[in-house]
Tab-separated table of C-alpha atoms in Angstrom:
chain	number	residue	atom	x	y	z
A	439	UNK	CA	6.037	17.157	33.708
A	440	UNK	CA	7.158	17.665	30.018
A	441	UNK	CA	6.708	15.400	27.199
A	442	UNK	CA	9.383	13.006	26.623
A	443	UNK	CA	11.497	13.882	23.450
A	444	UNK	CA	10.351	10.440	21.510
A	445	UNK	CA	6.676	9.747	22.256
A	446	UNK	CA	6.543	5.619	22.901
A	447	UNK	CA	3.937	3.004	22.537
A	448	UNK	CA	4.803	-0.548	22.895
A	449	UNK	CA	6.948	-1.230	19.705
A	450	UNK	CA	6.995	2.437	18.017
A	451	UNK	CA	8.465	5.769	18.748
A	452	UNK	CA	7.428	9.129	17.031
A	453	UNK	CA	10.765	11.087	15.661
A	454	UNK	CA	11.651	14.238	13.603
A	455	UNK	CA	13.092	13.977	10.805
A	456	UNK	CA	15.510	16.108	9.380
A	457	UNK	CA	13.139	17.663	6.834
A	458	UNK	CA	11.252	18.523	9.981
A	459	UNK	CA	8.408	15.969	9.699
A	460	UNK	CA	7.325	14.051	12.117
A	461	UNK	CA	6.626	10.214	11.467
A	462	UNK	CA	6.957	6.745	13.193
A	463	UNK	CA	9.471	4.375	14.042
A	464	UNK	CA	9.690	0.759	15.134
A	465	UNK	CA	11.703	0.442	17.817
A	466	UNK	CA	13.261	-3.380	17.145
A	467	UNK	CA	14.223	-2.926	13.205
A	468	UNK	CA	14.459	0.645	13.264
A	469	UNK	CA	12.826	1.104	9.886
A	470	UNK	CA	10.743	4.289	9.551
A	471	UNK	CA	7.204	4.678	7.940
A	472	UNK	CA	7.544	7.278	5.170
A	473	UNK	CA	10.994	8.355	6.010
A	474	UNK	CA	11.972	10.086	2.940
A	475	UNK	CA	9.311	13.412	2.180
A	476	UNK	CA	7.267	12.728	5.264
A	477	UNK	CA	4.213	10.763	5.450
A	478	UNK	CA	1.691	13.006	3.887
A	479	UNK	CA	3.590	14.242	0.489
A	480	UNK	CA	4.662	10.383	0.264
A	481	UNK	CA	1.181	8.679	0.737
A	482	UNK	CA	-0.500	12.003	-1.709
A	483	UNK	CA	2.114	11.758	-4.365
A	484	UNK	CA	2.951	7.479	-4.485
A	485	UNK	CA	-0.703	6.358	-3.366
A	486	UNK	CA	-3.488	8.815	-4.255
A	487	UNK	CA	-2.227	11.227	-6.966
A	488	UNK	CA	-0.949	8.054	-8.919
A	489	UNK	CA	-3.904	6.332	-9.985
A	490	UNK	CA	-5.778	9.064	-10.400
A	491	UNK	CA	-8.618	8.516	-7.394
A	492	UNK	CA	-9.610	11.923	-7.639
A	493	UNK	CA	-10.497	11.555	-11.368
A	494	UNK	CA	-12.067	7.566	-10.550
A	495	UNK	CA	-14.690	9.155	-7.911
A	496	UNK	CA	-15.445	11.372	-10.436
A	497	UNK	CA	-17.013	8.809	-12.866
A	498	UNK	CA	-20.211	6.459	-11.597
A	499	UNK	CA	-19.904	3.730	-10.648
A	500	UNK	CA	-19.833	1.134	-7.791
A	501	UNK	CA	-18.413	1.779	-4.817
A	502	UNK	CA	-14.255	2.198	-4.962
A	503	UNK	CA	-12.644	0.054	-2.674
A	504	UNK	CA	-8.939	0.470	-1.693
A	505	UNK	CA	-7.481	-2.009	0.098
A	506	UNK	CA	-5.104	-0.752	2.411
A	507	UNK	CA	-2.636	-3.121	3.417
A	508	UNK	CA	-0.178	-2.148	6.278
A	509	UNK	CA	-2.590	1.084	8.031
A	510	UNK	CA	-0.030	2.212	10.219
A	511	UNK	CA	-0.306	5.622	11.471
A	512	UNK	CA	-3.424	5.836	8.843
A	513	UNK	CA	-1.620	8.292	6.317
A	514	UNK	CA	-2.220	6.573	3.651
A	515	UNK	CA	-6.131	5.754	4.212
A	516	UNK	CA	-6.714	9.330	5.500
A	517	UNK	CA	-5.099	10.691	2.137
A	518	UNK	CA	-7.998	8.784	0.401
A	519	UNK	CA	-10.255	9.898	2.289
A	520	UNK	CA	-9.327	13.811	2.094
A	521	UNK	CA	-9.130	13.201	-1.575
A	522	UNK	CA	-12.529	11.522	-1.958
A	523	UNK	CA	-14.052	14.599	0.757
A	524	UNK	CA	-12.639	17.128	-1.060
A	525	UNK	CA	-14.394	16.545	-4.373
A	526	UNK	CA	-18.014	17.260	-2.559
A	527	UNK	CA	-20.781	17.243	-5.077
A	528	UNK	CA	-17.982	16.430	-7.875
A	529	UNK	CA	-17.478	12.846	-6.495
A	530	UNK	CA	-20.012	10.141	-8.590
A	531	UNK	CA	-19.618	6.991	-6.435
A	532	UNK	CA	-18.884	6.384	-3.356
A	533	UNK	CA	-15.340	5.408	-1.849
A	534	UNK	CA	-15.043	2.126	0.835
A	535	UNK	CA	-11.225	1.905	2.422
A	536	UNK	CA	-10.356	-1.460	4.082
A	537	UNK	CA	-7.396	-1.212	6.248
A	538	UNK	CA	-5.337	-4.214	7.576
A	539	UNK	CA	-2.915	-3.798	10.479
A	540	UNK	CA	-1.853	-5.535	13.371
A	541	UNK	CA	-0.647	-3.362	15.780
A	542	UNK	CA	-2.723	-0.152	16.155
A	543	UNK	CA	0.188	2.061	18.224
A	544	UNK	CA	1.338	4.003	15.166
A	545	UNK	CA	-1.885	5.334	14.560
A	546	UNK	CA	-2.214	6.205	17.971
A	547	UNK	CA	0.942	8.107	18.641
A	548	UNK	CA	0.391	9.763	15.267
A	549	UNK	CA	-3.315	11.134	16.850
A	550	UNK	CA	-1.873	12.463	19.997
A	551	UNK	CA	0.736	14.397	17.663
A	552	UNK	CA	-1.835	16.839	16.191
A	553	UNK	CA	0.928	19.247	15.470
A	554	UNK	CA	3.018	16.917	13.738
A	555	UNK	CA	0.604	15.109	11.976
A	556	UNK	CA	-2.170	17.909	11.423
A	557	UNK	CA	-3.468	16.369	8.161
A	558	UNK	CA	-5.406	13.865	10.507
A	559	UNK	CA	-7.049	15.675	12.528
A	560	UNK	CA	-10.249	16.378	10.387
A	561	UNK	CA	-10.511	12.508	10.696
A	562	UNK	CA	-10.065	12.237	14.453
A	563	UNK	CA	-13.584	11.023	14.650
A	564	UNK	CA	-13.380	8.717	12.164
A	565	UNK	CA	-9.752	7.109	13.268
A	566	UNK	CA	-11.014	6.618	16.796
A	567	UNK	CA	-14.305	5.229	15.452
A	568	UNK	CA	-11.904	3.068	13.751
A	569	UNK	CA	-9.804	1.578	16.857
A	570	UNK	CA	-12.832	1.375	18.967
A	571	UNK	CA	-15.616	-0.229	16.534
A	572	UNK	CA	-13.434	-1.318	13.495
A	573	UNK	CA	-15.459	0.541	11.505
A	574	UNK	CA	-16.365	4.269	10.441
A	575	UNK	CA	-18.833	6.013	7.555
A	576	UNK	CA	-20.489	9.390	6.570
A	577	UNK	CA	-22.425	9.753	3.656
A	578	UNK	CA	-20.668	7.996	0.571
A	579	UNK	CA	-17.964	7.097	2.562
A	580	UNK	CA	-16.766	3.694	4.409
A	581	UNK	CA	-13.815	2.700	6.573
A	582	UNK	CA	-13.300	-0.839	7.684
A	583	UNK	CA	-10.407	-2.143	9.677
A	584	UNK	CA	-9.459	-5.938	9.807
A	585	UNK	CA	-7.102	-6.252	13.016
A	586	UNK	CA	-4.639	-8.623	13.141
A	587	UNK	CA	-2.636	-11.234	10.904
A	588	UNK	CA	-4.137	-10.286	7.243
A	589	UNK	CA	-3.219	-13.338	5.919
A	590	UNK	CA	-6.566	-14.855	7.456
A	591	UNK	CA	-8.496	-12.001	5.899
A	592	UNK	CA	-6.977	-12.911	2.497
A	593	UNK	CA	-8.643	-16.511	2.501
A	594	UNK	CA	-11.036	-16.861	-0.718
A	595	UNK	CA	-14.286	-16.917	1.564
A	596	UNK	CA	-13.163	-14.013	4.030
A	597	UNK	CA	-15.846	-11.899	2.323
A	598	UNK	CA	-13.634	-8.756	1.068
A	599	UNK	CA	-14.697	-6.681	-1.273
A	600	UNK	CA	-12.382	-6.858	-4.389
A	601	UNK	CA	-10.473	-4.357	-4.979
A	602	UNK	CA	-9.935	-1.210	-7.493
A	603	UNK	CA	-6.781	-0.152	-5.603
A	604	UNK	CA	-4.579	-1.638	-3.804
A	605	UNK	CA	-1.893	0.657	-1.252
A	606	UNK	CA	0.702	-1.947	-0.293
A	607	UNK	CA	2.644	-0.454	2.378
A	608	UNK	CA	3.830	-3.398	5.749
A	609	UNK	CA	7.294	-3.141	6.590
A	610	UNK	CA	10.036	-3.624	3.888
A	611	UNK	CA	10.445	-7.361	3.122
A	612	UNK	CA	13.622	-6.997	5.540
A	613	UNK	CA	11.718	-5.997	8.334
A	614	UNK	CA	8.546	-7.623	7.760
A	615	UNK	CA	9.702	-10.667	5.194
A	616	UNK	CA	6.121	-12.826	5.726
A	617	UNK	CA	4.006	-10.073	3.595
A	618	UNK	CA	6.129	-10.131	0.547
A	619	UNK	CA	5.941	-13.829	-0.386
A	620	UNK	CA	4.402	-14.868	-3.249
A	621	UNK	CA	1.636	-16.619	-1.326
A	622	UNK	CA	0.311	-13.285	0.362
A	623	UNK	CA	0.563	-11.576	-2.684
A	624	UNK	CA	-0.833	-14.013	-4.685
A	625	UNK	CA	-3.625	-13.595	-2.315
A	626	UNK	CA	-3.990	-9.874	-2.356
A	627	UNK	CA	-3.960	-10.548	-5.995
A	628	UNK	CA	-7.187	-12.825	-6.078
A	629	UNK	CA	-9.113	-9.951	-4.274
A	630	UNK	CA	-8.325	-7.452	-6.496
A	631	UNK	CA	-11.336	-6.624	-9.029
A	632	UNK	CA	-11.264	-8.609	-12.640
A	633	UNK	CA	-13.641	-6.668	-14.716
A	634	UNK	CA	-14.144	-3.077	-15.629
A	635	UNK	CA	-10.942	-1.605	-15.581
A	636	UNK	CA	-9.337	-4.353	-13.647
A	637	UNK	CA	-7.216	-2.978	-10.492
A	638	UNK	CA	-3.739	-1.476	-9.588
A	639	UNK	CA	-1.373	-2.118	-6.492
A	640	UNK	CA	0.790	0.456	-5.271
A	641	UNK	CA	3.881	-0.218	-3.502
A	642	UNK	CA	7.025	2.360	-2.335
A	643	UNK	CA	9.343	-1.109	-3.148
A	644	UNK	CA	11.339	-1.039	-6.387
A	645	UNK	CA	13.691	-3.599	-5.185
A	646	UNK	CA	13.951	-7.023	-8.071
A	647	UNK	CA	12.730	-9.484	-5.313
A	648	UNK	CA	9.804	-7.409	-5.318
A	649	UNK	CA	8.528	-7.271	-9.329
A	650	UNK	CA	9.439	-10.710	-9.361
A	651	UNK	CA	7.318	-11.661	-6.725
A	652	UNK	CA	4.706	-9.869	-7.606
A	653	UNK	CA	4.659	-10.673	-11.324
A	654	UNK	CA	4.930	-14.487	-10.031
A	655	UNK	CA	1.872	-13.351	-7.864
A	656	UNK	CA	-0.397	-13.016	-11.404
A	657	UNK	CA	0.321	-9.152	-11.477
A	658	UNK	CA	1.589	-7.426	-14.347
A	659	UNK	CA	4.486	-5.273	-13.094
A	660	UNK	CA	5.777	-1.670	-14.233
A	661	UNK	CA	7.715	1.443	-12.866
A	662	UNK	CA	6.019	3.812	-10.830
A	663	UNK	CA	6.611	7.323	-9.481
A	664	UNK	CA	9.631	8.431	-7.286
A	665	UNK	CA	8.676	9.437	-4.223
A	666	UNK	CA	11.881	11.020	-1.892
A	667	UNK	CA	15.101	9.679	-2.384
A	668	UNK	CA	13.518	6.526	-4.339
A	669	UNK	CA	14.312	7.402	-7.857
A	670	UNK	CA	11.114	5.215	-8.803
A	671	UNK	CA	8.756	2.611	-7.015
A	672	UNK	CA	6.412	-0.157	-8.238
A	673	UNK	CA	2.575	-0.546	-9.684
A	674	UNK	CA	1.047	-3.754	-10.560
A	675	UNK	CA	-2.077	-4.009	-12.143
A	676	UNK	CA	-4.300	-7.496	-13.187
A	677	UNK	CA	-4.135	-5.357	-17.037
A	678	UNK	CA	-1.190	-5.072	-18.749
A	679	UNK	CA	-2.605	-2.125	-20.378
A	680	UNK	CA	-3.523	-0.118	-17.458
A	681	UNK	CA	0.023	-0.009	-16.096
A	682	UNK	CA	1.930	3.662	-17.451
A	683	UNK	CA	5.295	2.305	-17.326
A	684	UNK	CA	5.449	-1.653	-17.508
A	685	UNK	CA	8.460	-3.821	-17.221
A	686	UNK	CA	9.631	-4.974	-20.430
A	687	UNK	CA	12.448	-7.144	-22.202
A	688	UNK	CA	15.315	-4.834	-21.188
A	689	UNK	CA	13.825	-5.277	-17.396
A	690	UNK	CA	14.039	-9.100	-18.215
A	691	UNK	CA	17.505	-8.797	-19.565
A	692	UNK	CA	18.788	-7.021	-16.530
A	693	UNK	CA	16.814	-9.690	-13.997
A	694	UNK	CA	18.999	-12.819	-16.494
A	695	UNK	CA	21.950	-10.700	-15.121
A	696	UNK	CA	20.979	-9.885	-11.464
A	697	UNK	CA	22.304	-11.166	-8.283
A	698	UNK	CA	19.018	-10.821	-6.820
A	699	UNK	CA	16.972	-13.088	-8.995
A	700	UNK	CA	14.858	-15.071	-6.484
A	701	UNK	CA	11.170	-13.751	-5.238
A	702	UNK	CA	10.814	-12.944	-2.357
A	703	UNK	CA	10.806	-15.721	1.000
A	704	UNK	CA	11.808	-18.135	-2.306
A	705	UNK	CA	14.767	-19.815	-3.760
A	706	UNK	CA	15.406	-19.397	-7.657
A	707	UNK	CA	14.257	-22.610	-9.127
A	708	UNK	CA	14.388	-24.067	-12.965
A	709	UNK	CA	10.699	-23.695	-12.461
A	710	UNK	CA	10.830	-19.874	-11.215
A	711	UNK	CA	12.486	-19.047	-13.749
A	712	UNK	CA	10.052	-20.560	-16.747
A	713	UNK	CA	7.003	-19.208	-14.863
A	714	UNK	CA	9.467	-15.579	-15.145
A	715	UNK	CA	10.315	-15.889	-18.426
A	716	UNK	CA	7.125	-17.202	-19.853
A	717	UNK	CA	4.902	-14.530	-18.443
A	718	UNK	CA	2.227	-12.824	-20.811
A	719	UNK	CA	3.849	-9.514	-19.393
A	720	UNK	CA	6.793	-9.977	-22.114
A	721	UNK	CA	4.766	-11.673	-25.053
């Protein structure tokens, strides 16, 4: 009996797309994960390549931790971890990936694809180690998963590492509106790392409702690289001067003059817009 056409698995589907890759697709919204270059150039080019992790595990240090919000079919963790393998004796410290997701069928339709999605395969091992244990490691290397709602992982005593990177990736705020609030990101934002060189958040959105929430959030906010048909995305940092590209008083100009003014799950309030305007982003 042959395959069907559109592997299923609960609430996901794999599909072609017309470049030819293969990626995943929930079946009640619709929306696609990665569905402009594929998954792999996208997570390489928007996630890894970016910040520069090849370049961070060169330099000693602590452990780098990447929290990995939204695993999905893992494309995103598994880029990291190619990356960090890949440097061998080059890489100076070692790399931990923390993945939060709540439904684990993308990552297994995206296993049983190994044709389509061929740049997981040399972590097979480790993704199954993964779904069955919640956990995975090899010398200088550590994969966590936290399964289910991350909100609860996000509490002040949940006991997460903070954060040098951050890959924010759920389900647009559309799809998936609970992750983009300000309260979750405000969240993510208290586990991300304060000293050293402070930490950066990655995210494919370049929509207003998104910088605003996430300069609300205690983020400073800039432009980040265009991935696909997305002539740019987003990184936030907790340094102003660690972002490439930040948002500055034209940005603010153009938000005075938007339609789309409001964060996120929130209304547009006298006070929303003082905290806005009064940010240390534009002083």
């Amino acid at each position: 009996m042959s395959e069907p056409s559109h592997p299923r698995d609960g609430d996901f589907e794999l599909v072609t797309l017309r470049n030819g890759h293969r990626a995943v697709r929930h079946l009640g919204h619709g929306e696609v994960m990665h569905p402009a270059v594929g998954p792999w150039q996208e997570a390489l080019r928007l996630y890894v390549d970016q910040p520069g992790l090849a370049d961070r595990l060169r330099k000693p240090g602590p452990p780098l931790v990447i929290h990995d919000v939204g695993l999905g079919a893992a494309t995103n963790a598994v880029a990291a971890l190619t990356r960090a393998r890949e440097l061998g004796p080059q890489r100076a410290r070692d790399l931990h990936v923390v993945s939060f997701e709540v439904d684990l069928a993308p990552l297994r339709l995206a296993l049983a694809d190994a044709e389509g999605f061929p740049f997981l395969q040399p972590f097979r091992e480790a993704c199954e180690s993964l779904m069955k244990h919640g956990a995975w490691s090899e010398p200088g290397i550590r994969w966590d998963l936290k399964l289910g709602d991350a909100v609860p992982f996000l509490e002040p005593d949940a006991g997460l590492p903070p954060a040098d990177l951050v890959f924010f990736d759920p389900f647009s705020p559309a799809s998936n509106p609970d992750m983009w609030t300000e309260a979750v990101l405000a969240r993510v934002r208290r586990h991300c790392r304060e000293d050293g060189e402070g930490a950066l958040l990655m995210t494919y959105s370049a929509a207003t409702p998104t910088r605003v929430t996430l300069l609300l959030a205690g983020f400073y906010v800039g432009a980040g690289v265009s991935t696909g048909t997305k002539g740019e995305t987003t990184v936030a940092s907790t340094r102003y001067e660690s972002l490439a590209a930040p948002l500055g008083t034209r940005w603010l100009e153009r938000w005075e003059r938007s339609s789309s003014r409001a964060p996120h799950g929130g209304t547009l309030t006298p006070e929303v817009e003082r905290r806005l305007r009064t940010h240390p982003q534009w002083r």
